[in-house]
CSV table of C-alpha atoms and ligand atoms in Angstrom, one decimal:
chain,number,residue,atom,x,y,z
A,260,MET,CA,0.0,0.0,0.0
A,261,THR,CA,1.2,3.5,-0.7
A,262,GLU,CA,1.0,6.1,2.0
A,263,ARG,CA,-1.6,8.9,1.6
A,264,LYS,CA,0.3,12.0,0.7
A,265,ASP,CA,-0.2,15.0,3.0
A,266,ILE,CA,-1.2,18.4,1.7
A,267,LEU,CA,-2.2,21.6,3.5
A,268,CYS,CA,-5.3,23.3,2.2
A,269,ILE,CA,-5.5,27.0,3.1
A,270,GLY,CA,-8.5,29.3,2.5
A,271,SER,CA,-12.2,29.1,2.6
A,272,VAL,CA,-14.1,26.3,4.2
A,273,LEU,CA,-17.8,27.3,4.4
A,274,TRP,CA,-21.3,26.2,3.6
A,275,ASP,CA,-22.4,26.4,-0.1
A,276,ILE,CA,-26.1,27.1,-0.5
A,277,ILE,CA,-26.9,26.2,-4.2
A,278,GLY,CA,-30.2,26.7,-5.9
A,279,ARG,CA,-30.5,24.7,-9.2
A,280,SER,CA,-33.3,24.7,-11.8
A,281,ALA,CA,-33.8,22.8,-15.0
A,282,SER,CA,-35.2,26.1,-16.5
A,283,HIS,CA,-33.4,28.6,-18.5
A,284,MET,CA,-33.0,31.6,-16.1
A,285,ARG,CA,-32.4,35.3,-16.2
A,286,GLN,CA,-32.5,38.3,-13.9
A,287,GLY,CA,-35.8,38.2,-12.0
A,288,SER,CA,-36.6,34.5,-12.8
A,289,ASP,CA,-38.7,32.7,-10.1
A,290,VAL,CA,-38.8,29.0,-11.0
A,291,PRO,CA,-39.1,25.6,-9.4
A,292,GLY,CA,-35.9,23.8,-8.5
A,293,ARG,CA,-33.8,22.3,-5.7
A,294,ILE,CA,-31.9,24.1,-3.0
A,295,THR,CA,-29.0,22.2,-1.3
A,296,ARG,CA,-26.5,23.0,1.4
A,297,LEU,CA,-23.1,21.3,1.2
A,298,PRO,CA,-19.5,22.0,2.3
A,299,GLY,CA,-17.8,24.4,0.0
A,300,GLY,CA,-15.2,27.2,-0.3
A,301,VAL,CA,-12.4,26.8,-2.7
A,302,ALA,CA,-9.9,25.3,-0.2
A,303,MET,CA,-12.6,22.8,0.9
A,304,ASN,CA,-13.5,21.9,-2.7
A,305,ILE,CA,-9.9,21.2,-3.5
A,306,ALA,CA,-9.5,19.3,-0.2
A,307,MET,CA,-12.5,17.1,-1.0
A,308,THR,CA,-11.2,16.2,-4.4
A,309,LEU,CA,-7.7,15.6,-3.1
A,310,ALA,CA,-9.2,13.2,-0.6
A,311,ARG,CA,-11.1,11.4,-3.3
A,312,PHE,CA,-7.8,11.1,-5.2
A,313,GLY,CA,-6.2,9.5,-2.1
A,314,MET,CA,-4.4,12.4,-0.5
A,315,ALA,CA,-4.6,13.5,3.1
A,316,PRO,CA,-5.6,17.2,3.4
A,317,THR,CA,-5.0,19.3,6.5
A,318,LEU,CA,-7.3,22.3,6.6
A,319,LEU,CA,-6.1,25.8,7.7
A,320,THR,CA,-9.1,28.1,7.8
A,321,ALA,CA,-11.4,30.0,10.1
A,322,ILE,CA,-14.7,28.4,11.2
A,323,GLY,CA,-17.1,29.9,13.7
A,324,ARG,CA,-17.8,28.2,17.1
A,325,ASP,CA,-21.5,28.1,16.2
A,326,ALA,CA,-23.8,25.2,15.3
A,327,GLU,CA,-23.1,25.6,11.6
A,328,GLY,CA,-19.4,25.5,12.3
A,329,ASP,CA,-19.6,22.4,14.4
A,330,GLU,CA,-21.6,20.6,11.7
A,331,LEU,CA,-19.1,21.8,9.0
A,332,VAL,CA,-16.1,20.5,11.0
A,333,ARG,CA,-17.8,17.2,11.5
A,334,ALA,CA,-18.5,16.9,7.8
A,335,CYS,CA,-14.8,17.6,7.1
A,336,GLN,CA,-13.7,14.9,9.6
A,337,ARG,CA,-16.1,12.4,8.0
A,338,MET,CA,-14.3,13.0,4.7
A,339,GLY,CA,-11.0,12.1,6.4
A,340,MET,CA,-9.6,15.6,6.7
A,341,ARG,CA,-7.4,16.8,9.5
A,342,THR,CA,-9.3,19.6,11.3
A,343,ASP,CA,-7.5,20.1,14.6
A,344,LEU,CA,-5.5,23.1,13.4
A,345,ILE,CA,-8.5,25.1,12.1
A,346,TYR,CA,-8.9,28.5,13.8
A,347,ARG,CA,-12.3,28.3,15.6
A,348,SER,CA,-13.5,31.8,16.4
A,349,GLU,CA,-15.7,32.6,19.3
A,350,ASP,CA,-17.2,35.7,17.8
A,351,LEU,CA,-17.1,35.2,14.0
A,352,PRO,CA,-19.9,33.3,12.3
A,353,THR,CA,-19.2,30.5,9.9
A,354,ASP,CA,-18.9,31.8,6.3
A,355,ARG,CA,-21.4,31.1,3.5
A,356,TYR,CA,-21.6,31.1,-0.3
A,357,MET,CA,-24.9,31.3,-2.2
A,358,ALA,CA,-25.3,30.5,-6.0
A,359,VAL,CA,-28.1,30.1,-8.4
A,360,GLU,CA,-27.7,27.8,-11.4
A,361,GLY,CA,-30.1,27.5,-14.3
A,362,ALA,CA,-30.1,25.3,-17.4
A,363,ASN,CA,-28.0,28.1,-18.9
A,364,GLY,CA,-25.3,27.9,-16.2
A,365,LEU,CA,-24.4,30.0,-13.2
A,366,ILE,CA,-26.8,33.0,-13.0
A,367,ALA,CA,-25.2,34.7,-10.0
A,368,ALA,CA,-23.4,34.0,-6.7
A,369,ILE,CA,-22.4,35.8,-3.5
A,370,ALA,CA,-19.5,34.8,-1.4
A,371,ASP,CA,-19.7,35.9,2.3
A,372,ALA,CA,-16.1,35.0,3.4
A,373,HIS,CA,-15.9,37.9,5.9
A,374,SER,CA,-15.0,35.7,8.9
A,375,LEU,CA,-12.0,34.3,7.0
A,376,GLU,CA,-10.9,37.8,6.1
A,377,ALA,CA,-11.4,39.0,9.6
A,378,ALA,CA,-9.4,36.1,11.1
A,379,GLY,CA,-6.4,37.0,8.8
A,380,ALA,CA,-3.0,35.7,9.8
A,381,LYS,CA,-4.5,33.8,12.8
A,382,ILE,CA,-5.3,30.9,10.5
A,383,LEU,CA,-1.5,30.5,9.7
A,384,GLY,CA,-0.4,30.0,13.3
A,385,PRO,CA,0.5,26.3,12.9
A,386,LEU,CA,3.1,27.2,10.3
A,387,GLU,CA,5.0,29.3,12.8
A,388,ASP,CA,4.3,27.7,16.2
A,389,GLY,CA,5.9,24.4,15.4
A,390,ALA,CA,2.7,22.4,14.8
A,391,LEU,CA,3.5,22.2,11.1
A,392,GLY,CA,6.6,24.4,10.8
A,393,SER,CA,8.6,27.1,12.5
A,394,ARG,CA,11.1,29.9,11.8
A,395,ASP,CA,14.0,27.4,11.7
A,396,THR,CA,12.2,24.5,10.0
A,397,PRO,CA,9.7,25.9,7.6
A,398,PHE,CA,7.0,23.6,6.2
A,399,ASP,CA,8.4,21.9,3.1
A,400,GLY,CA,5.4,20.0,1.7
A,401,LEU,CA,2.5,20.6,-0.7
A,402,VAL,CA,0.2,23.6,-0.1
A,403,ALA,CA,-3.0,24.4,-1.9
A,404,LEU,CA,-3.9,28.1,-1.2
A,405,ASP,CA,-7.0,29.9,-2.3
A,406,GLY,CA,-7.5,33.5,-3.1
A,407,ASN,CA,-10.2,34.2,-0.6
A,408,LEU,CA,-7.6,35.6,1.8
A,409,THR,CA,-7.1,39.4,1.9
A,410,VAL,CA,-4.6,40.9,-0.5
A,411,SER,CA,-2.4,42.0,2.4
A,412,LEU,CA,-2.3,38.4,3.8
A,413,LEU,CA,-1.6,37.0,0.3
A,414,GLU,CA,1.2,39.5,-0.1
A,415,LYS,CA,2.7,38.4,3.2
A,416,ILE,CA,2.5,34.8,2.2
A,417,ALA,CA,4.3,35.5,-1.1
A,418,ARG,CA,7.2,36.9,0.8
A,419,SER,CA,7.1,34.9,4.0
A,420,PRO,CA,9.9,32.6,5.0
A,421,ALA,CA,7.3,30.3,6.5
A,422,PHE,CA,6.3,29.4,2.9
A,423,ALA,CA,9.7,29.6,1.2
A,424,ALA,CA,10.3,25.8,1.3
A,425,ALA,CA,6.7,24.8,0.4
A,426,ASP,CA,5.5,23.5,-3.0
A,427,LEU,CA,2.8,26.2,-3.3
A,428,ARG,CA,-0.3,25.8,-5.6
A,429,VAL,CA,-2.5,28.8,-5.8
A,430,ALA,CA,-6.0,29.3,-7.2
A,431,PRO,CA,-8.2,32.5,-7.3
A,432,ALA,CA,-11.5,32.2,-5.4
A,433,SER,CA,-13.5,33.8,-8.3
A,434,PRO,CA,-12.9,36.1,-11.2
A,435,GLY,CA,-13.9,38.9,-8.8
A,436,LYS,CA,-11.0,38.1,-6.6
A,437,ALA,CA,-8.5,37.1,-9.3
A,438,GLU,CA,-6.4,40.2,-8.9
A,439,ARG,CA,-5.6,39.3,-5.3
A,440,LEU,CA,-3.1,36.8,-6.7
A,441,LEU,CA,-0.9,39.4,-8.3
A,442,PRO,CA,1.7,39.1,-5.5
A,443,PHE,CA,2.4,35.5,-6.7
A,444,VAL,CA,2.7,36.6,-10.4
A,445,ASN,CA,5.1,39.4,-9.5
A,446,SER,CA,7.3,37.5,-7.1
A,447,ALA,CA,7.7,34.3,-9.3
A,448,ARG,CA,6.3,32.2,-6.4
A,449,ALA,CA,4.0,29.2,-6.8
A,450,THR,CA,2.1,27.3,-9.5
A,451,LEU,CA,-1.0,29.3,-10.5
A,452,TYR,CA,-4.3,27.6,-11.5
A,453,VAL,CA,-6.5,30.1,-13.4
A,454,ASN,CA,-9.2,30.1,-16.0
A,455,LEU,CA,-9.0,32.2,-19.2
A,456,GLU,CA,-11.0,35.1,-17.7
A,457,GLU,CA,-8.9,35.2,-14.5
A,458,ALA,CA,-5.7,35.1,-16.6
A,459,GLY,CA,-6.9,38.1,-18.5
A,460,LEU,CA,-7.8,40.0,-15.2
A,461,LEU,CA,-4.3,39.3,-13.8
A,462,CYS,CA,-2.7,40.6,-17.0
A,463,GLN,CA,-5.2,43.4,-17.6
A,464,THR,CA,-6.0,42.2,-21.0
A,465,GLN,CA,-8.2,39.6,-22.8
A,466,PHE,CA,-6.8,36.3,-24.1
A,467,ASP,CA,-8.2,34.2,-26.9
A,468,THR,CA,-6.6,30.9,-25.9
A,469,SER,CA,-5.2,29.3,-22.8
A,470,ALA,CA,-1.7,29.1,-24.5
A,471,ASP,CA,-1.7,32.9,-25.1
A,472,ALA,CA,-2.8,33.4,-21.5
A,473,ALA,CA,-0.1,31.1,-20.1
A,474,ARG,CA,2.6,33.0,-22.2
A,475,GLY,CA,1.1,36.3,-20.9
A,476,LEU,CA,1.3,35.3,-17.3
A,477,LEU,CA,4.9,34.0,-17.6
A,478,LYS,CA,5.9,37.2,-19.3
A,479,ARG,CA,4.6,39.1,-16.3
A,480,GLY,CA,6.8,37.0,-13.9
A,481,ALA,CA,4.8,33.9,-13.0
A,482,LEU,CA,6.9,30.8,-12.2
A,483,ARG,CA,4.5,28.2,-13.6
A,484,VAL,CA,0.8,28.4,-14.7
A,485,LEU,CA,-2.1,26.2,-15.6
A,486,VAL,CA,-4.8,27.9,-17.6
A,487,THR,CA,-8.2,26.3,-18.3
A,488,ASP,CA,-10.8,27.4,-20.8
A,489,GLY,CA,-14.0,25.4,-20.2
A,490,GLY,CA,-14.4,22.9,-23.1
A,491,ASN,CA,-11.5,24.4,-25.0
A,492,ALA,CA,-7.8,23.5,-24.7
A,493,ALA,CA,-6.1,23.9,-21.3
A,494,THR,CA,-2.4,24.8,-21.0
A,495,GLU,CA,0.4,24.1,-18.5
A,496,ALA,CA,3.6,26.1,-18.9
A,497,ASP,CA,6.8,27.3,-17.3
A,498,GLU,CA,9.8,29.0,-18.8
A,499,ASN,CA,11.0,25.7,-20.3
A,500,ASP,CA,7.8,24.1,-21.6
A,501,LEU,CA,4.3,24.7,-22.8
A,502,ILE,CA,1.8,21.9,-23.1
A,503,SER,CA,-1.8,22.4,-24.4
A,504,GLN,CA,-4.5,19.6,-24.4
A,505,THR,CA,-8.2,19.6,-25.3
A,506,PRO,CA,-10.6,18.3,-22.7
A,507,PRO,CA,-12.8,15.2,-23.5
A,508,GLU,CA,-16.2,16.2,-25.0
A,509,VAL,CA,-19.0,15.7,-22.5
A,510,LEU,CA,-22.5,16.8,-21.9
A,511,VAL,CA,-22.2,19.5,-19.1
A,512,THR,CA,-24.7,19.1,-16.3
A,513,ARG,CA,-23.0,21.2,-13.6
A,514,VAL,CA,-20.5,24.0,-13.6
A,515,THR,CA,-19.9,25.0,-9.9
A,516,GLY,CA,-16.5,23.6,-8.9
A,517,ALA,CA,-15.0,22.5,-12.2
A,518,GLY,CA,-11.9,24.6,-11.8
A,519,ASP,CA,-11.3,23.3,-8.3
A,520,THR,CA,-11.7,19.7,-9.5
A,521,PHE,CA,-9.2,20.3,-12.2
A,522,MET,CA,-6.6,21.7,-9.8
A,523,ALA,CA,-7.0,19.0,-7.2
A,524,ALA,CA,-6.8,16.2,-9.8
A,525,HIS,CA,-3.6,17.8,-11.3
A,526,ILE,CA,-1.9,18.1,-7.9
A,527,ALA,CA,-2.8,14.5,-7.0
A,528,ALA,CA,-1.5,13.3,-10.4
A,529,GLU,CA,1.8,15.0,-9.9
A,530,ALA,CA,2.0,13.9,-6.3
A,531,SER,CA,1.7,10.3,-7.6
A,532,GLY,CA,4.6,10.9,-10.0
A,533,ALA,CA,2.8,11.5,-13.2
A,534,SER,CA,4.7,13.3,-16.0
A,535,ARG,CA,3.6,16.8,-17.0
A,536,ALA,CA,1.6,15.7,-20.0
A,537,ASP,CA,0.0,12.9,-18.0
A,538,ALA,CA,-0.9,15.1,-15.1
A,539,LEU,CA,-2.7,17.6,-17.4
A,540,ALA,CA,-4.5,14.7,-19.2
A,541,ARG,CA,-5.7,13.3,-15.9
A,542,ALA,CA,-6.8,16.7,-14.6
A,543,LEU,CA,-8.9,17.2,-17.8
A,544,GLN,CA,-10.4,13.8,-17.5
A,545,ALA,CA,-11.4,14.3,-13.9
A,546,ALA,CA,-12.9,17.7,-14.6
A,547,ALA,CA,-14.9,16.3,-17.6
A,548,THR,CA,-16.2,13.5,-15.4
A,549,TYR,CA,-17.1,16.1,-12.7
A,550,VAL,CA,-18.9,18.5,-15.0
A,551,SER,CA,-21.0,15.7,-16.6
A,552,GLY,CA,-21.9,14.2,-13.2
A,553,ASP,CA,-25.4,13.5,-12.1
A,554,THR,CA,-27.3,16.4,-10.6
A,555,PRO,CA,-30.9,15.3,-9.6
A,556,LEU,CA,-33.3,18.2,-10.2
B,778,ADP,N1,-17.9,22.3,-21.5
B,778,ADP,C1,-16.9,21.6,-21.0
B,778,ADP,N2,-16.6,20.4,-21.6
B,778,ADP,C2,-15.6,19.7,-21.1
B,778,ADP,N3,-14.9,20.0,-20.0
B,778,ADP,C3,-15.2,21.1,-19.3
B,778,ADP,C4,-16.2,22.0,-19.8
B,778,ADP,N4,-16.3,23.0,-18.9
B,778,ADP,C5,-15.3,22.8,-18.0
B,778,ADP,N5,-14.7,21.7,-18.2
B,778,ADP,C6,-13.5,21.1,-17.5
B,778,ADP,O1,-13.3,21.9,-16.3
B,778,ADP,C7,-12.0,22.6,-16.4
B,778,ADP,C8,-12.2,23.9,-15.7
B,778,ADP,O2,-13.2,24.6,-16.3
B,778,ADP,P1,-13.2,26.2,-16.5
B,778,ADP,O3,-14.6,26.6,-16.9
B,778,ADP,O4,-12.1,26.7,-17.3
B,778,ADP,O5,-12.8,26.7,-15.0
B,778,ADP,P2,-13.6,27.4,-13.8
B,778,ADP,O6,-14.6,26.4,-13.2
B,778,ADP,O7,-12.5,27.8,-12.8
B,778,ADP,O8,-14.3,28.6,-14.4
B,778,ADP,C9,-11.7,22.6,-17.9
B,778,ADP,O9,-10.4,22.7,-18.2
B,778,ADP,C10,-12.3,21.3,-18.4
B,778,ADP,O10,-11.4,20.3,-18.0
B,779,PSU,O1,-15.4,34.2,-3.5
B,779,PSU,C1,-15.6,33.0,-3.6
B,779,PSU,N1,-16.4,32.5,-4.6
B,779,PSU,C2,-16.6,31.2,-4.6
B,779,PSU,C3,-16.1,30.3,-3.7
B,779,PSU,C4,-16.3,28.8,-3.8
B,779,PSU,O2,-16.2,28.4,-5.1
B,779,PSU,C5,-17.1,27.4,-5.5
B,779,PSU,C6,-17.8,27.8,-6.8
B,779,PSU,O3,-16.8,28.2,-7.7
B,779,PSU,P1,-17.0,28.0,-9.3
B,779,PSU,O4,-18.1,28.9,-9.7
B,779,PSU,O5,-15.7,28.5,-9.9
B,779,PSU,O6,-17.2,26.6,-9.6
B,779,PSU,C7,-18.1,27.3,-4.3
B,779,PSU,O7,-17.9,26.0,-3.7
B,779,PSU,C8,-17.8,28.4,-3.4
B,779,PSU,O8,-17.9,28.1,-2.1
B,779,PSU,C9,-15.3,30.8,-2.7
B,779,PSU,O9,-14.7,30.1,-1.8
B,779,PSU,N2,-15.1,32.2,-2.6
């Protein structure tokens, strides 16, 4: 048996409240459908997929000491995640995200990650107090970091000695928060996972293909990037190599979480020793399976 590989997942762990309808929707629509609540947040979505791919995630996040928070922590534990280093706040409520999806895709979403933002650097305590790392022995394993943290905290992480030895994988939380990742582009730190729109936002332009976007990000200083573009070709690139591959054709039944699934599958593939081309192919396959998954309406 191979040992489960550890990975730190840092960022949002919250409740997703998702409304889904089989109808085509637009602003002001009022239609029948299903409303579900499930664990979410980019860091959590990545952690859930990593766990499915056989990795052992440790969560670093802020969760309220309220009933919703207790239930969320139990849900994380049931999925095999390490939760004892989570910052549990007495006075901050557990964060929430709300989205509405119609037959024509995501209509709108609101992320309320205020507690994570308010907790700030407190969630990173275990990387400094010896639980996971310290000043003299920084953490040197895999880290998946999401861009729900504040810009100032992300800037601090991009420069921090506590992260200098880590294999850092970073994803934006949403297009609205993409620019928060600029410190990682400018400082040539980390592997960045972005979609085409987010790549454009980071470079203040618009790209037509993932390969163009990858070149644009590298030119601005990024160390290594993965750019996805829905059903079109995705690209992985660093200063030495650029690989583009087209995702398998599938019937899309859900869109929330495709990017997170892609990133987690790619990290897991590399952690198991896959080559660059294989890791990209496995991530595209996993994302295709995910977006074509069953969603009872
Ligand atoms: N229409 C689609 N057909 C096949 N695969 C898709 C489709 N949409 C998304 N995917 C898969 O999910 C990955 C991420 O999707 P994308 O829309 O680029 O990211 P995000 O969810 O971050 O917006 C794609 O690279 C692809 O592998
Ligand atoms: O500002 C944010 N938006 C979205 C998310 C999370 O991202 C997922 C939806 O992302 P997408 O639409 O890219 O699939 C949800 O689980 C949601 O909790 C988040 O953490 N922060």
